């Protein structure tokens, strides 16, 4: 390895220098304080766990994203978390064991084998919130509202909320009586939004005209509120799960419009981008000029079952580093005081007293200091005094 290569970081892995790090930390604290004001309790899961525990209930899509290492103590396979959800579900099911509604929040680094999208990172700082123990629409609306307030607190505007429901896709596929290979192919085409290829594939299936209309019409149910009316007309009487999903989306959209009138609403009833553990409403937030979702979430009622406690759950997550890159985070900097080396008790006490008052006191080593300063400590009239610095 050449000397130049020693400084390279892996693709999709970045670091934050002081100014950027200060913005990230400021926003992290701001958002966690916001979540606390809503009644969410902070949890800090470990960075890595035994792989079978980390991926339990999470599905194969998350397994592909997870870095794996061998534990030198036990010889077992470990995973570095790529997402917090299964960890927080384990904490709710196995550690807290509260039968009531549990609100939990988290923030920390995750590591993924592949970036999300062309401009994605493999090392986001994931921040999110989860509600356990409530399966009604009220908790879906609460989590969505908290997500939108989180983005607003980060300084984002012109947010567009994309809503979908996994029961629409699963209900249509179930109604068409397809085999596993056919379902897999259709899901692949829905994810790719490859409508011409979808049309050709469906035309070759041994299905009735009505079923074919359902399959090719589903990914075209994408747009504003009129999508829900079109879906009701297209899938009227197919099954109750589709009808209930459309009613739920209607109720959620009405509440969000009332609470956040400036947020744009978009519906995508064939959205399959979310993780496979989702079981109900799914959602994502976007801003103009940024191709990837800036926040994403949904309902996942079964993920805790494998930990011995199946509880309804819903939540969302976002990337603090992505939010900082999209907004102008203003960090109030403390006044900087330059101090000689604290070789006397009086100077030591004065420096720490100023630090307690909120000043940033820097001891100058060998008369070298590269940054700006507002004051300096000089010994005047038998006492250490703050004196202004001419920069």
PDB file of N, CA and C in Angstrom, residues 323-371:
ATOM      1  N   UNK A 323     -29.306  15.028   7.174  1.00  0.00           N
ATOM      2  CA  UNK A 323     -30.053  16.242   7.522  1.00  0.00           C
ATOM      3  C   UNK A 323     -29.128  17.447   7.603  1.00  0.00           C
ATOM      4  N   UNK A 324     -27.954  17.264   8.187  1.00  0.00           N
ATOM      5  CA  UNK A 324     -26.989  18.362   8.292  1.00  0.00           C
ATOM      6  C   UNK A 324     -26.541  18.824   6.910  1.00  0.00           C
ATOM      7  N   UNK A 325     -26.362  17.880   5.993  1.00  0.00           N
ATOM      8  CA  UNK A 325     -25.916  18.246   4.648  1.00  0.00           C
ATOM      9  C   UNK A 325     -26.974  19.007   3.862  1.00  0.00           C
ATOM     10  N   UNK A 326     -28.238  18.877   4.277  1.00  0.00           N
ATOM     11  CA  UNK A 326     -29.342  19.504   3.545  1.00  0.00           C
ATOM     12  C   UNK A 326     -29.804  20.815   4.165  1.00  0.00           C
ATOM     13  N   UNK A 327     -29.328  21.133   5.354  1.00  0.00           N
ATOM     14  CA  UNK A 327     -29.792  22.332   6.054  1.00  0.00           C
ATOM     15  C   UNK A 327     -28.606  23.155   6.526  1.00  0.00           C
ATOM     16  N   UNK A 328     -28.903  24.373   6.922  1.00  0.00           N
ATOM     17  CA  UNK A 328     -27.876  25.263   7.451  1.00  0.00           C
ATOM     18  C   UNK A 328     -27.987  25.258   8.973  1.00  0.00           C
ATOM     19  N   UNK A 329     -27.354  24.270   9.597  1.00  0.00           N
ATOM     20  CA  UNK A 329     -27.401  24.146  11.060  1.00  0.00           C
ATOM     21  C   UNK A 329     -26.502  25.211  11.671  1.00  0.00           C
ATOM     22  N   UNK A 330     -27.092  26.036  12.515  1.00  0.00           N
ATOM     23  CA  UNK A 330     -26.345  27.117  13.167  1.00  0.00           C
ATOM     24  C   UNK A 330     -25.981  26.673  14.581  1.00  0.00           C
ATOM     25  N   UNK A 331     -24.694  26.612  14.850  1.00  0.00           N
ATOM     26  CA  UNK A 331     -24.199  26.226  16.170  1.00  0.00           C
ATOM     27  C   UNK A 331     -23.666  27.470  16.871  1.00  0.00           C
ATOM     28  N   UNK A 332     -24.245  27.794  18.007  1.00  0.00           N
ATOM     29  CA  UNK A 332     -23.781  28.948  18.765  1.00  0.00           C
ATOM     30  C   UNK A 332     -22.450  28.613  19.424  1.00  0.00           C
ATOM     31  N   UNK A 333     -21.410  29.329  19.022  1.00  0.00           N
ATOM     32  CA  UNK A 333     -20.077  29.047  19.530  1.00  0.00           C
ATOM     33  C   UNK A 333     -19.813  29.849  20.802  1.00  0.00           C
ATOM     34  N   UNK A 334     -19.226  29.225  21.808  1.00  0.00           N
ATOM     35  CA  UNK A 334     -18.881  29.963  23.028  1.00  0.00           C
ATOM     36  C   UNK A 334     -17.713  30.918  22.785  1.00  0.00           C
ATOM     37  N   UNK A 335     -17.630  31.925  23.616  1.00  0.00           N
ATOM     38  CA  UNK A 335     -16.500  32.845  23.543  1.00  0.00           C
ATOM     39  C   UNK A 335     -15.220  32.108  23.929  1.00  0.00           C
ATOM     40  N   UNK A 336     -14.155  32.341  23.147  1.00  0.00           N
ATOM     41  CA  UNK A 336     -12.885  31.658  23.376  1.00  0.00           C
ATOM     42  C   UNK A 336     -11.933  32.551  24.173  1.00  0.00           C
ATOM     43  N   UNK A 337     -11.367  31.959  25.224  1.00  0.00           N
ATOM     44  CA  UNK A 337     -10.417  32.673  26.081  1.00  0.00           C
ATOM     45  C   UNK A 337      -9.072  31.960  26.002  1.00  0.00           C
ATOM     46  N   UNK A 338      -8.019  32.727  25.720  1.00  0.00           N
ATOM     47  CA  UNK A 338      -6.663  32.175  25.721  1.00  0.00           C
ATOM     48  C   UNK A 338      -6.054  32.352  27.110  1.00  0.00           C
ATOM     49  N   UNK A 339      -5.476  31.271  27.605  1.00  0.00           N
ATOM     50  CA  UNK A 339      -4.903  31.296  28.948  1.00  0.00           C
ATOM     51  C   UNK A 339      -3.472  30.779  28.913  1.00  0.00           C
ATOM     52  N   UNK A 340      -2.600  31.354  29.757  1.00  0.00           N
ATOM     53  CA  UNK A 340      -1.289  30.715  29.949  1.00  0.00           C
ATOM     54  C   UNK A 340      -1.481  29.334  30.581  1.00  0.00           C
ATOM     55  N   UNK A 341      -0.437  28.537  30.586  1.00  0.00           N
ATOM     56  CA  UNK A 341      -0.484  27.246  31.259  1.00  0.00           C
ATOM     57  C   UNK A 341      -0.869  27.479  32.726  1.00  0.00           C
ATOM     58  N   UNK A 342      -1.839  26.715  33.210  1.00  0.00           N
ATOM     59  CA  UNK A 342      -2.358  26.915  34.569  1.00  0.00           C
ATOM     60  C   UNK A 342      -1.385  26.341  35.599  1.00  0.00           C
ATOM     61  N   UNK A 343      -0.309  27.061  35.815  1.00  0.00           N
ATOM     62  CA  UNK A 343       0.718  26.593  36.746  1.00  0.00           C
ATOM     63  C   UNK A 343       0.491  27.068  38.170  1.00  0.00           C
ATOM     64  N   UNK A 344      -0.466  27.979  38.366  1.00  0.00           N
ATOM     65  CA  UNK A 344      -0.785  28.459  39.713  1.00  0.00           C
ATOM     66  C   UNK A 344      -2.209  28.071  40.074  1.00  0.00           C
ATOM     67  N   UNK A 345      -2.456  27.959  41.373  1.00  0.00           N
ATOM     68  CA  UNK A 345      -3.790  27.597  41.834  1.00  0.00           C
ATOM     69  C   UNK A 345      -4.813  28.669  41.451  1.00  0.00           C
ATOM     70  N   UNK A 346      -4.429  29.930  41.513  1.00  0.00           N
ATOM     71  CA  UNK A 346      -5.358  31.018  41.198  1.00  0.00           C
ATOM     72  C   UNK A 346      -5.776  30.976  39.727  1.00  0.00           C
ATOM     73  N   UNK A 347      -4.799  30.736  38.840  1.00  0.00           N
ATOM     74  CA  UNK A 347      -5.121  30.665  37.409  1.00  0.00           C
ATOM     75  C   UNK A 347      -5.971  29.431  37.103  1.00  0.00           C
ATOM     76  N   UNK A 348      -5.647  28.322  37.752  1.00  0.00           N
ATOM     77  CA  UNK A 348      -6.426  27.091  37.558  1.00  0.00           C
ATOM     78  C   UNK A 348      -7.887  27.311  37.943  1.00  0.00           C
ATOM     79  N   UNK A 349      -8.125  27.929  39.074  1.00  0.00           N
ATOM     80  CA  UNK A 349      -9.495  28.192  39.533  1.00  0.00           C
ATOM     81  C   UNK A 349     -10.203  29.181  38.614  1.00  0.00           C
ATOM     82  N   UNK A 350      -9.500  30.193  38.148  1.00  0.00           N
ATOM     83  CA  UNK A 350     -10.104  31.190  37.249  1.00  0.00           C
ATOM     84  C   UNK A 350     -10.517  30.538  35.927  1.00  0.00           C
ATOM     85  N   UNK A 351      -9.643  29.705  35.369  1.00  0.00           N
ATOM     86  CA  UNK A 351      -9.962  29.044  34.088  1.00  0.00           C
ATOM     87  C   UNK A 351     -11.181  28.143  34.221  1.00  0.00           C
ATOM     88  N   UNK A 352     -11.240  27.356  35.293  1.00  0.00           N
ATOM     89  CA  UNK A 352     -12.383  26.453  35.468  1.00  0.00           C
ATOM     90  C   UNK A 352     -13.658  27.212  35.796  1.00  0.00           C
ATOM     91  N   UNK A 353     -13.527  28.360  36.489  1.00  0.00           N
ATOM     92  CA  UNK A 353     -14.695  29.197  36.755  1.00  0.00           C
ATOM     93  C   UNK A 353     -15.277  29.739  35.453  1.00  0.00           C
ATOM     94  N   UNK A 354     -14.416  30.147  34.534  1.00  0.00           N
ATOM     95  CA  UNK A 354     -14.886  30.648  33.234  1.00  0.00           C
ATOM     96  C   UNK A 354     -15.526  29.520  32.413  1.00  0.00           C
ATOM     97  N   UNK A 355     -14.931  28.342  32.472  1.00  0.00           N
ATOM     98  CA  UNK A 355     -15.525  27.198  31.761  1.00  0.00           C
ATOM     99  C   UNK A 355     -16.920  26.899  32.290  1.00  0.00           C
ATOM    100  N   UNK A 356     -17.094  26.982  33.600  1.00  0.00           N
ATOM    101  CA  UNK A 356     -18.408  26.736  34.195  1.00  0.00           C
ATOM    102  C   UNK A 356     -19.430  27.784  33.752  1.00  0.00           C
ATOM    103  N   UNK A 357     -18.958  28.988  33.420  1.00  0.00           N
ATOM    104  CA  UNK A 357     -19.851  30.052  32.957  1.00  0.00           C
ATOM    105  C   UNK A 357     -20.170  29.933  31.471  1.00  0.00           C
ATOM    106  N   UNK A 358     -19.532  28.976  30.773  1.00  0.00           N
ATOM    107  CA  UNK A 358     -19.817  28.767  29.365  1.00  0.00           C
ATOM    108  C   UNK A 358     -18.725  29.236  28.416  1.00  0.00           C
ATOM    109  N   UNK A 359     -17.642  29.762  28.956  1.00  0.00           N
ATOM    110  CA  UNK A 359     -16.521  30.152  28.093  1.00  0.00           C
ATOM    111  C   UNK A 359     -15.726  28.915  27.661  1.00  0.00           C
ATOM    112  N   UNK A 360     -15.039  29.054  26.553  1.00  0.00           N
ATOM    113  CA  UNK A 360     -14.126  28.022  26.065  1.00  0.00           C
ATOM    114  C   UNK A 360     -12.710  28.504  26.366  1.00  0.00           C
ATOM    115  N   UNK A 361     -12.084  27.890  27.357  1.00  0.00           N
ATOM    116  CA  UNK A 361     -10.772  28.333  27.807  1.00  0.00           C
ATOM    117  C   UNK A 361      -9.704  27.386  27.262  1.00  0.00           C
ATOM    118  N   UNK A 362      -8.758  27.942  26.515  1.00  0.00           N
ATOM    119  CA  UNK A 362      -7.711  27.162  25.868  1.00  0.00           C
ATOM    120  C   UNK A 362      -6.365  27.564  26.453  1.00  0.00           C
ATOM    121  N   UNK A 363      -5.643  26.599  27.011  1.00  0.00           N
ATOM    122  CA  UNK A 363      -4.283  26.866  27.487  1.00  0.00           C
ATOM    123  C   UNK A 363      -3.335  26.857  26.290  1.00  0.00           C
ATOM    124  N   UNK A 364      -2.594  27.923  26.106  1.00  0.00           N
ATOM    125  CA  UNK A 364      -1.703  28.079  24.956  1.00  0.00           C
ATOM    126  C   UNK A 364      -0.400  27.339  25.230  1.00  0.00           C
ATOM    127  N   UNK A 365      -0.065  26.397  24.365  1.00  0.00           N
ATOM    128  CA  UNK A 365       1.151  25.595  24.498  1.00  0.00           C
ATOM    129  C   UNK A 365       2.260  26.170  23.631  1.00  0.00           C
ATOM    130  N   UNK A 366       3.388  26.500  24.243  1.00  0.00           N
ATOM    131  CA  UNK A 366       4.554  27.027  23.518  1.00  0.00           C
ATOM    132  C   UNK A 366       4.197  28.239  22.670  1.00  0.00           C
ATOM    133  N   UNK A 367       3.273  29.060  23.167  1.00  0.00           N
ATOM    134  CA  UNK A 367       2.862  30.293  22.465  1.00  0.00           C
ATOM    135  C   UNK A 367       2.290  30.017  21.075  1.00  0.00           C
ATOM    136  N   UNK A 368       1.745  28.804  20.892  1.00  0.00           N
ATOM    137  CA  UNK A 368       1.177  28.437  19.589  1.00  0.00           C
ATOM    138  C   UNK A 368      -0.321  28.237  19.722  1.00  0.00           C
ATOM    139  N   UNK A 369      -1.094  29.009  18.933  1.00  0.00           N
ATOM    140  CA  UNK A 369      -2.551  28.820  18.871  1.00  0.00           C
ATOM    141  C   UNK A 369      -3.017  29.301  17.508  1.00  0.00           C
ATOM    142  N   UNK A 370      -3.690  28.417  16.763  1.00  0.00           N
ATOM    143  CA  UNK A 370      -4.024  28.725  15.371  1.00  0.00           C
ATOM    144  C   UNK A 370      -5.406  29.339  15.187  1.00  0.00           C
ATOM    145  N   UNK A 371      -6.281  29.210  16.189  1.00  0.00           N
ATOM    146  CA  UNK A 371      -7.650  29.670  16.013  1.00  0.00           C
ATOM    147  C   UNK A 371      -7.862  31.106  16.444  1.00  0.00           C
TER     148      UNK A 371
END
